[in-house]
C-alpha positions as a Python dict, from the first residue, in 0.01 Angstrom:
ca = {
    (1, 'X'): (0, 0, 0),
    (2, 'X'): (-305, 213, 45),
    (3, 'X'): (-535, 35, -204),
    (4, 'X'): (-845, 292, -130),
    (5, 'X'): (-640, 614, -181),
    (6, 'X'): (-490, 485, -470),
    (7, 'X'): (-888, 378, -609),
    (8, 'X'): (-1003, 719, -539),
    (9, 'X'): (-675, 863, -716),
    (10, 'X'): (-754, 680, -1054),
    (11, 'X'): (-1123, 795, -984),
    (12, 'X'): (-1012, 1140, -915),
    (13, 'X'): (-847, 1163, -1230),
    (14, 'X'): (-1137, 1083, -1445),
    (15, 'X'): (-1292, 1366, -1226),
    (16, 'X'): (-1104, 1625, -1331),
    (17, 'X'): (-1028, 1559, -1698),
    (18, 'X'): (-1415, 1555, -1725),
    (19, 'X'): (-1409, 1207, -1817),
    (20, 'X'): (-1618, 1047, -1541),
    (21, 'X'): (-1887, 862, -1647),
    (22, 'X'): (-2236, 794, -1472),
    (23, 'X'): (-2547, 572, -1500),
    (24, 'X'): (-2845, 711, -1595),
    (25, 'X'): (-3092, 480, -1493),
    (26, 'X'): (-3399, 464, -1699),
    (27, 'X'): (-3697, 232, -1770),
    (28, 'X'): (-3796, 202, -2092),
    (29, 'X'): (-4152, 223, -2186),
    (30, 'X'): (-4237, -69, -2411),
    (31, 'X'): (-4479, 49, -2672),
    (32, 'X'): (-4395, 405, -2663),
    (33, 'X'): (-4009, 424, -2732),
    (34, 'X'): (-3787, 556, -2756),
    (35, 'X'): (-3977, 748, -2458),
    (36, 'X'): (-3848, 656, -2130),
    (37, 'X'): (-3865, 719, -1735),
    (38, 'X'): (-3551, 848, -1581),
    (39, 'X'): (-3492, 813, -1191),
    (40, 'X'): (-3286, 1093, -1072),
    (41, 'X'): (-3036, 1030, -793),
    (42, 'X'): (-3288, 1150, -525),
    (43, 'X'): (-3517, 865, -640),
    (44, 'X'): (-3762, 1095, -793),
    (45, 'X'): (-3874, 1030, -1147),
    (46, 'X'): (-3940, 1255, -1516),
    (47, 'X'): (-4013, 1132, -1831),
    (48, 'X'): (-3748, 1191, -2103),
    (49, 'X'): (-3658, 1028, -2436),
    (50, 'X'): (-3370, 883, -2554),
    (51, 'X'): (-3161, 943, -2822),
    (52, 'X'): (-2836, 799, -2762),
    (53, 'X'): (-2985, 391, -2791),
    (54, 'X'): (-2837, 150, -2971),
    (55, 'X'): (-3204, -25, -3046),
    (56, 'X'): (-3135, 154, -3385),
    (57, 'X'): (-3477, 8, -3534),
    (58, 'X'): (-3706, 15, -3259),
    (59, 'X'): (-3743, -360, -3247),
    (60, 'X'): (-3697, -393, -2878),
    (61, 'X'): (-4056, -353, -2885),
    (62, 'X'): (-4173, -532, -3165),
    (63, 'X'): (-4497, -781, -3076),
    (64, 'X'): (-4335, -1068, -3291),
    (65, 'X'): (-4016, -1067, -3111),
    (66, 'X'): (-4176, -1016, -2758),
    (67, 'X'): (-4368, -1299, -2872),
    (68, 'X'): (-4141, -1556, -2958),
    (69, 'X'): (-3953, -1435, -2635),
    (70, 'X'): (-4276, -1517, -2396),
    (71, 'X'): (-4320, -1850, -2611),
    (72, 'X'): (-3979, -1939, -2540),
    (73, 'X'): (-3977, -1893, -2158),
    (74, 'X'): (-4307, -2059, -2092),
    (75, 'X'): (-4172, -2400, -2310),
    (76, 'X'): (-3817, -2414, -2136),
    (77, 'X'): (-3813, -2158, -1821),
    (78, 'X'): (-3529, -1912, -1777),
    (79, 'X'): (-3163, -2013, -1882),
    (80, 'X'): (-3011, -2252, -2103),
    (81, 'X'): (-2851, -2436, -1815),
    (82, 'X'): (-2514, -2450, -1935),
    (83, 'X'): (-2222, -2411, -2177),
    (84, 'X'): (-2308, -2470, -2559),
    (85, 'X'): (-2067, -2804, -2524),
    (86, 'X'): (-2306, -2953, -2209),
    (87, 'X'): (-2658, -2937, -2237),
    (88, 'X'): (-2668, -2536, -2347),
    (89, 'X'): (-2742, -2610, -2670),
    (90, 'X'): (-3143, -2612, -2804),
    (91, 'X'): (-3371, -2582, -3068),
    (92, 'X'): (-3398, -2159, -3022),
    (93, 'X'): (-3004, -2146, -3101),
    (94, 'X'): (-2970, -2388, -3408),
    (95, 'X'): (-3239, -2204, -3492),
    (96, 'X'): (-3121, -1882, -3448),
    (97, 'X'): (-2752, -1959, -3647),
    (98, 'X'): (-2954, -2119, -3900),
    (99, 'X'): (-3137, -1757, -3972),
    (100, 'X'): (-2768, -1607, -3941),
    (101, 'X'): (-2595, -1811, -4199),
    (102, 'X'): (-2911, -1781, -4457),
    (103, 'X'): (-2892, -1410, -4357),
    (104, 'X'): (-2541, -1337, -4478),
    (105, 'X'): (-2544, -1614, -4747),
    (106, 'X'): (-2290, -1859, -4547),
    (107, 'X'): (-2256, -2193, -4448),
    (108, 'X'): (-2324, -2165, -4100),
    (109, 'X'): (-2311, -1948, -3788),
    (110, 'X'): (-2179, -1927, -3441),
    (111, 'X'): (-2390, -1792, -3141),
    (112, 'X'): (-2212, -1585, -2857),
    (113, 'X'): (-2307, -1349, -2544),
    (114, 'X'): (-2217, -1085, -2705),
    (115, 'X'): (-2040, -911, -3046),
    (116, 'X'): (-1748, -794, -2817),
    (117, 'X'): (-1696, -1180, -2731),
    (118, 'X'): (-1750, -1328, -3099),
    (119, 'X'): (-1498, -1069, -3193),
    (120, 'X'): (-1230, -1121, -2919),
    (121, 'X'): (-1283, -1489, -2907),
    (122, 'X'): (-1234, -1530, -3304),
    (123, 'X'): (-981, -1327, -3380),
    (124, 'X'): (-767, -1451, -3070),
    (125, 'X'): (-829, -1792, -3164),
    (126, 'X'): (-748, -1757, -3517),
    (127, 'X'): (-342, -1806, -3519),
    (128, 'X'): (-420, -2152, -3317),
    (129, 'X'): (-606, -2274, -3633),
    (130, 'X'): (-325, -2073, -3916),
    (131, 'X'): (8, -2108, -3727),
    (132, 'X'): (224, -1829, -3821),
    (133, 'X'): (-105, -1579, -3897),
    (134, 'X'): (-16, -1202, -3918),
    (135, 'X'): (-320, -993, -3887),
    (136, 'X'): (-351, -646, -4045),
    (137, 'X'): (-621, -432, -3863),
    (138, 'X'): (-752, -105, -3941),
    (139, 'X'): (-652, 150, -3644),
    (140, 'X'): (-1002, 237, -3586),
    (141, 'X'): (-1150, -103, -3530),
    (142, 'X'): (-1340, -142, -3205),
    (143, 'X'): (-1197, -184, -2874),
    (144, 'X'): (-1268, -559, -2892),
    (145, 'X'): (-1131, -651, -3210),
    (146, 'X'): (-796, -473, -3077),
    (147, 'X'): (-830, -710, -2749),
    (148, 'X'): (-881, -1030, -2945),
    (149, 'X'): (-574, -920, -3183),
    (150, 'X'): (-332, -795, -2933),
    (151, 'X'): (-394, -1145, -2682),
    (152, 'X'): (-360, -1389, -2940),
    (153, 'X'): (-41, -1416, -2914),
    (154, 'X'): (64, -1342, -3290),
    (155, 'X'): (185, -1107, -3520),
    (156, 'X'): (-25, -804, -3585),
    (157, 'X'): (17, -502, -3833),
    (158, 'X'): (-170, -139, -3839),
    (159, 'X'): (-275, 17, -4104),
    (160, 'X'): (-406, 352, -4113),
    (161, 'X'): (-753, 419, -4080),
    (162, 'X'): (-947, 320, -4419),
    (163, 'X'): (-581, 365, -4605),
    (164, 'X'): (-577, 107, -4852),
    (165, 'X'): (-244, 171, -4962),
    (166, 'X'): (-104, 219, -4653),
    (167, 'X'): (-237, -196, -4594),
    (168, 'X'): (-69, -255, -4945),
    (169, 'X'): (307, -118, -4827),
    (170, 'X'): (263, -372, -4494),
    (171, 'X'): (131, -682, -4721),
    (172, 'X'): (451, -656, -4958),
    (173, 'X'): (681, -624, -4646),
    (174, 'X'): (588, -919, -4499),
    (175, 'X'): (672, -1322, -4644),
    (176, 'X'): (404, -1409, -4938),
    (177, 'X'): (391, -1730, -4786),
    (178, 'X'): (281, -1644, -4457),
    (179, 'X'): (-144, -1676, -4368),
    (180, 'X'): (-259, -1319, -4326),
    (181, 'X'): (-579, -1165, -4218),
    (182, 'X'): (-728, -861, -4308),
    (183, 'X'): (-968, -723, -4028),
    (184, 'X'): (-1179, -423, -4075),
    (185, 'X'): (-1559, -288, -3985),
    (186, 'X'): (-1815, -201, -4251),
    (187, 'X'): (-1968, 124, -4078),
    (188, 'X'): (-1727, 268, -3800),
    (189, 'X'): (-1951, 370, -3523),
    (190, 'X'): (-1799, 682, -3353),
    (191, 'X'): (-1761, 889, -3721),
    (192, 'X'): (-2019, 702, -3879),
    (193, 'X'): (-1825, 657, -4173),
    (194, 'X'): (-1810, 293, -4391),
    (195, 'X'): (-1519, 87, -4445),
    (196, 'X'): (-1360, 83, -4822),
    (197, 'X'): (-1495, -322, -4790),
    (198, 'X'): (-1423, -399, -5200),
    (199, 'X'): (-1054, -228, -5211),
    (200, 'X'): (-1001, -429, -4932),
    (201, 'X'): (-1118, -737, -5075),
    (202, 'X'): (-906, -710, -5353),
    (203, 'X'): (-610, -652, -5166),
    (204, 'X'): (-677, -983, -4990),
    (205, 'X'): (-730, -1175, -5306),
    (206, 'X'): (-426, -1033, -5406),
    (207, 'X'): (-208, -1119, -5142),
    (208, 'X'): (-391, -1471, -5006),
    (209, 'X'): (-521, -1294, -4707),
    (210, 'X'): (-873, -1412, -4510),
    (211, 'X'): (-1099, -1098, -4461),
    (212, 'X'): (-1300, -1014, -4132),
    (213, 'X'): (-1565, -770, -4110),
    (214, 'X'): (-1746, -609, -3805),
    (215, 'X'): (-2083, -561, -3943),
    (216, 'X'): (-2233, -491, -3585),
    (217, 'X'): (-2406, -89, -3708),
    (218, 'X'): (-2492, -217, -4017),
    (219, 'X'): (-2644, -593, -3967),
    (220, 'X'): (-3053, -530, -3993),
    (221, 'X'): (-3012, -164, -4153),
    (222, 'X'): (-2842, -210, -4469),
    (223, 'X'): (-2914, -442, -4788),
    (224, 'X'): (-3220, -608, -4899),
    (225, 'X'): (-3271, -790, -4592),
    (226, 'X'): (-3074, -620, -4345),
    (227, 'X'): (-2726, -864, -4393),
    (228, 'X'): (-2586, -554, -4336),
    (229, 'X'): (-2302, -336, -4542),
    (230, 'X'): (-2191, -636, -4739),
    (231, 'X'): (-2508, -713, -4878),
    (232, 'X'): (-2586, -393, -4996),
    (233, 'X'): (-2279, -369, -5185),
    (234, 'X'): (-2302, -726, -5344),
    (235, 'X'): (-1965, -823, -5143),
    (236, 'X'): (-2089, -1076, -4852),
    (237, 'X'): (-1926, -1365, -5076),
    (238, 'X'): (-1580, -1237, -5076),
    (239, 'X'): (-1628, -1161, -4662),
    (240, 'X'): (-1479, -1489, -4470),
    (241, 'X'): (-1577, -1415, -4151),
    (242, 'X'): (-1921, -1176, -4065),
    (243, 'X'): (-1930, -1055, -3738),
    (244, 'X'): (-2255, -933, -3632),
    (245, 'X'): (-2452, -843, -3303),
    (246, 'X'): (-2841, -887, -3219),
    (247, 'X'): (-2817, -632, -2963),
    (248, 'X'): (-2878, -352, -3200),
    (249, 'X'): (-3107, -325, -3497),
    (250, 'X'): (-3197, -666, -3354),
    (251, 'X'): (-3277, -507, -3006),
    (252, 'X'): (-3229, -843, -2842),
    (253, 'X'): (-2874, -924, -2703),
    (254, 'X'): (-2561, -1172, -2845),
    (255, 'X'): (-2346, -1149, -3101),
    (256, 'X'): (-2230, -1403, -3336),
    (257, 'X'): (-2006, -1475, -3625),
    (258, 'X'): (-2124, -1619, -3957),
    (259, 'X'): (-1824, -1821, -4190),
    (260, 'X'): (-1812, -2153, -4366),
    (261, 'X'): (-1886, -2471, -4207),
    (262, 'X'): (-1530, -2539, -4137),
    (263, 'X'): (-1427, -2227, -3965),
    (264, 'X'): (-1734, -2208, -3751),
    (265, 'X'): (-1650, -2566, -3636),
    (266, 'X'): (-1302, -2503, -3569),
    (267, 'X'): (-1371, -2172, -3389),
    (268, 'X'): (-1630, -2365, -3185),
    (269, 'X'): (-1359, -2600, -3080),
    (270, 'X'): (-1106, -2389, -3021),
    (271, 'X'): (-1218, -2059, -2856),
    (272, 'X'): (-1219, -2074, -2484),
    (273, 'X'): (-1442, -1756, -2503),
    (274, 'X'): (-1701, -1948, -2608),
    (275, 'X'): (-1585, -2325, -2505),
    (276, 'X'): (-1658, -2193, -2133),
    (277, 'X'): (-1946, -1970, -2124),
    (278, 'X'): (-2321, -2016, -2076),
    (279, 'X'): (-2496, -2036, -2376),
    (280, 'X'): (-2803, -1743, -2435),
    (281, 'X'): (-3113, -1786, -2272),
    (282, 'X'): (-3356, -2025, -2469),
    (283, 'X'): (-3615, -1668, -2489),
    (284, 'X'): (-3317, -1442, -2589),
    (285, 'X'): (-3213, -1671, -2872),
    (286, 'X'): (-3573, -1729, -2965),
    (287, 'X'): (-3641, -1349, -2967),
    (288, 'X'): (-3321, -1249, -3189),
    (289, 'X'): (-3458, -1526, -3431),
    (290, 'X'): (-3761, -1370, -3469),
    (291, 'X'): (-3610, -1020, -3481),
    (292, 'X'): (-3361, -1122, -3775),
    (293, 'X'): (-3692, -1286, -3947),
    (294, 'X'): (-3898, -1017, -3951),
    (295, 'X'): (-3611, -776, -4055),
    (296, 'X'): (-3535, -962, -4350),
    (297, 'X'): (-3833, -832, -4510),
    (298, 'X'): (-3905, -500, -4354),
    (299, 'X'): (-3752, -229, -4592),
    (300, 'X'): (-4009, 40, -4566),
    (301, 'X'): (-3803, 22, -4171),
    (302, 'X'): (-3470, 46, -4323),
    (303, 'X'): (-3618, 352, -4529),
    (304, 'X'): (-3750, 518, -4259),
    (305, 'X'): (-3464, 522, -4030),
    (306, 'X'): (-3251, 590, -4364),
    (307, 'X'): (-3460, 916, -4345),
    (308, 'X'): (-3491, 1040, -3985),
    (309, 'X'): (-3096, 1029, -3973),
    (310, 'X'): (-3117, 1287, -4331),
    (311, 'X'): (-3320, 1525, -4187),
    (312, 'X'): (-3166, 1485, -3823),
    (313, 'X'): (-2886, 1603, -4032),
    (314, 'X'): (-3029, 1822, -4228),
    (315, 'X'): (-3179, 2069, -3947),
    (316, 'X'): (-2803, 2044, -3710),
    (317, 'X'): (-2613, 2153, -4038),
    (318, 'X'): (-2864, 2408, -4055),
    (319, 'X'): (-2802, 2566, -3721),
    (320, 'X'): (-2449, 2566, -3795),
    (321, 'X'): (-2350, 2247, -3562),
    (322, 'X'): (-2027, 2086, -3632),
    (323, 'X'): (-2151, 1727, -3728),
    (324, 'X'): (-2000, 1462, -3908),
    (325, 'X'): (-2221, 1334, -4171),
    (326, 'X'): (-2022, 1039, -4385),
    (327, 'X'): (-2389, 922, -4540),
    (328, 'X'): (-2489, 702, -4220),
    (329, 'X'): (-2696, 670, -4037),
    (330, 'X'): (-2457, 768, -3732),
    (331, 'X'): (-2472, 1150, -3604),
    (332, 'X'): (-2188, 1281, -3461),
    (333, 'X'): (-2214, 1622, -3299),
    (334, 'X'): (-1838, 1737, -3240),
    (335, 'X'): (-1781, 1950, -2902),
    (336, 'X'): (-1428, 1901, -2859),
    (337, 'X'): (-1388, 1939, -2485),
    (338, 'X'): (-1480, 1646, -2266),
    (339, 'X'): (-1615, 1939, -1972),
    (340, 'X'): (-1830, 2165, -2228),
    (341, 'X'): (-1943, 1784, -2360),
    (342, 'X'): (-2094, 1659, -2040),
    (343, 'X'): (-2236, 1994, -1967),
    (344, 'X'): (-2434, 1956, -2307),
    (345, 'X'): (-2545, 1644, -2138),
    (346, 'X'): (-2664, 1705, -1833),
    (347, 'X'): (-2843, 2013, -1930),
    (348, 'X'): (-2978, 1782, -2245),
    (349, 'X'): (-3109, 1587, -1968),
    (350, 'X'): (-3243, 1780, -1671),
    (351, 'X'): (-3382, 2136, -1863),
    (352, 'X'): (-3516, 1937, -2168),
    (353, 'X'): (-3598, 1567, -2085),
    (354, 'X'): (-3322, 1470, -2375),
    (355, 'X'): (-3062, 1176, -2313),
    (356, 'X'): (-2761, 1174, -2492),
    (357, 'X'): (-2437, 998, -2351),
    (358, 'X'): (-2123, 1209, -2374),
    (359, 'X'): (-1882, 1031, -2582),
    (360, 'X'): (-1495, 1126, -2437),
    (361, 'X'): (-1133, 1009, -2466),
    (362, 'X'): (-1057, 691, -2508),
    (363, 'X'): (-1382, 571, -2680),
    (364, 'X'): (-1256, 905, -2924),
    (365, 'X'): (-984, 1111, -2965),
    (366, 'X'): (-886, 1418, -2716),
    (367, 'X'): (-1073, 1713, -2892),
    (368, 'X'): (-1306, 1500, -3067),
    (369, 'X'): (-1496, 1457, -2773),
    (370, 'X'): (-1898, 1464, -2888),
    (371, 'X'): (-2210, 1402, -2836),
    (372, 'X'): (-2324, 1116, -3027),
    (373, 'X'): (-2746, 1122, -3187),
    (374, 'X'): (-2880, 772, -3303),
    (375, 'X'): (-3215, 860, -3465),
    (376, 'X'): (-3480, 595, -3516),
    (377, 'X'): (-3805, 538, -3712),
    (378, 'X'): (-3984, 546, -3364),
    (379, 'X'): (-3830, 951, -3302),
    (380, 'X'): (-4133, 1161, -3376),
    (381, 'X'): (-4142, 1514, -3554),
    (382, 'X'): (-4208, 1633, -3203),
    (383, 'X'): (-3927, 1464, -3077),
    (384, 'X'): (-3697, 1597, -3345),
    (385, 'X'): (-3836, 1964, -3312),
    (386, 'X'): (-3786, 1943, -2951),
    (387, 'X'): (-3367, 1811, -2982),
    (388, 'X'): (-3282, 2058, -3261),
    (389, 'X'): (-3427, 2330, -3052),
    (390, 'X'): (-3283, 2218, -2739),
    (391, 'X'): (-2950, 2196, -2943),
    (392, 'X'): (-2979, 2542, -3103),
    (393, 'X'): (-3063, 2668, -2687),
    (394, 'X'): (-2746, 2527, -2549),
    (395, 'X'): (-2495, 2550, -2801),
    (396, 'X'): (-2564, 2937, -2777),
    (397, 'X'): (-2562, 2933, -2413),
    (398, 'X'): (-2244, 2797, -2426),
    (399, 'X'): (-2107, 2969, -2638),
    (400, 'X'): (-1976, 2720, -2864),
    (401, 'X'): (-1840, 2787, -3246),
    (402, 'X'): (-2090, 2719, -3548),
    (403, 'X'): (-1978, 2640, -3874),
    (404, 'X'): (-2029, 2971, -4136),
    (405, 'X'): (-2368, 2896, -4329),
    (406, 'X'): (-2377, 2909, -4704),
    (407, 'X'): (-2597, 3197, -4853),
}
């Protein structure tokens, strides 16, 4: 077996479907997001800004976070020093759960390295605790719910994206008496569309069935202090498990899971995704509490970014762009060709000092590829002048379709 040629044939591949993906490596500029220095691959440098981050708020930069972060270091140094279970536990993370459960209006809260690993390591954990557990999962939940649902070991149904009564025809085929659990997100990243979270709920209270949300692009930006979807629509309280991360709106890092006392404790004990990893660093913890703090009473935030996503909007429809707009604050730009997409890209990039990541096959669909614009309050009217211009430029030059314009 030739183990390199068959490497560079599975690279290859990605080559020539237009699928390959590279680093851009950047240095953020604290203080001046979401303005940024890009090193090209011959090691020179250009300033450019991004518009693809998932620091949806800006709060990466934030002087109370940073604060708390700096704090945090120069009281206990760099790492935790070990797994939550032995001697990784401290003050900055029972603090930090302790602002996550108040935040979502639960019992308590459990800290992980990331969303991706709360999600995996719950929902693979769950049949241990409900022996027997079928879980029904929307088919556009993220990559790591999927994992955590297709290695537990269990049964699993799909329902069809957002169908409610597509989830109703698999709940009456299966045994009443069974544990079920219905798993879902609140705002579904790639479309930017929200989940139907109280048709859902009522389906579960009709059929006995736990509910788990993904709340990791909403947590921060929606409700009166940023518990996310849920909160906004008065529904946190029929939600049994929240799963959130901090490495968005947050702009920190971890993700976490907020639930009663009971299910945190038994997901704690059970989970080997978090049994055997090294707890968050003491700063990182510290900073994320500070970052959920703050949020919980910065609306005029929330409004703002509300706003930059409308007019982002706004302006793309104008020019005739094919976007998605499902009232998020998500803004899909549809190119439908994973070649034309990373051209858009890299002349985004190199002509006009714009970073966007091409989003291709299988993060989306084939001929859904896009290009995928995450406005902030910290994008400027320059900055928005200079991307729907840039847009207007390219999308001509290539000579992509435009939607007909009323009027």
């Amino acid at each position: 077996m030739n183990y390199a040629a068959q490497l560079e044939a599975a690279i290859d591949r990605l080559h020539e479907e237009g699928r390959y993906r590279t680093f851009i490596d950047i240095e953020r500029d604290k203080g001046n997001f979401p303005h940024a220095l890009w090193t090209k691959p011959d090691g020179s440098q250009a300033p450019i800004t991004v518009w693809c981050g998932n620091d949806y708020l800006g709060m990466g930069q934030q002087p109370s976070v940073l604060e708390a972060m700096h704090e945090a270091i120069d009281a206990t140094g760099a790492g935790s020093g070990g797994t939550r279970n032995i001697s990784g536990t401290t003050v900055y993370h029972k603090r930090l759960e302790a602002e996550l459960a108040d935040l979502h209006g639960k019992e308590s809260a459990l800290l992980f390295t990331s969303a991706y690993i709360a999600n995996d390591a719950t929902l693979s954990t769950l049949p241990k605790l409900f022996p027997g557990l079928i879980i029904y999962s929307d088919a556009l939940n993220h990559a790591s719910m999927i994992e955590g649902v297709r290695r537990n070991g269990g049964a699993k149904r799909i329902f069809r994206h957002n169908d409610v009564a597509h989830l109703r025809e698999l709940l009456e085929a299966d045994d009443p008496s069974v544990p079920k659990l219905i798993a879902f997100e609140s705002v579904y990243s790639m479309d930017g569309d929200f989940g139907p979270i109280k048709e859902l709920c009522d389906l579960a209270d009709e059929f006995g069935a736990l509910t788990y949300i993904d709340e990791v692009h909403a947590v921060g930006m929606y409700g009166a202090r940023g518990g996310g979807v849920t909160e906004r629509d008065n529904l946190a309280h029929r939600i049994d498990i929240i799963n959130g991360t901090l490495a968005k709106a947050y702009g920190v890092m971890g993700g976490y899971i907020a639930a009663s006392e009971k299910m945190c404790d038994a997901v704690r004990s059970y989970a080997p995704g978090f049994i055997f990893t090294t707890s968050l660093p003491p700063a990182v913890a510290a900073g994320a509490a500070a970052s959920v703090r703050h949020l919980k009473s910065d609306q005029e935030r929330r409004d703002l970014h509300q706003q930059q996503a409308s007019i982002l909007k706004l302006r793309l429809k104008g020019l005739g762009l094919p976007i998605i707009d499902h009232g998020s604050h998500i803004v899909p730009v549809i190119v439908g060709d994973p070649v034309h997409t990373k051209v858009l890209s890299d002349h985004l990039l190199s002509d006009y000092g714009i970073y966007v990541q091409p989003i291709n096959f299988p993060t989306v669909p084939r001929g859904t590829e896009r290009l995928r614009f995450t406005p902030s309050p910290v994008h400027g009217p320059e900055e928005m002048d200079k991307l729907v211009n840039a847009m207007d430029a390219l999308w001509s030059h290539c000579a992509l379709n435009r939607a007909e314009l009323a009027g």
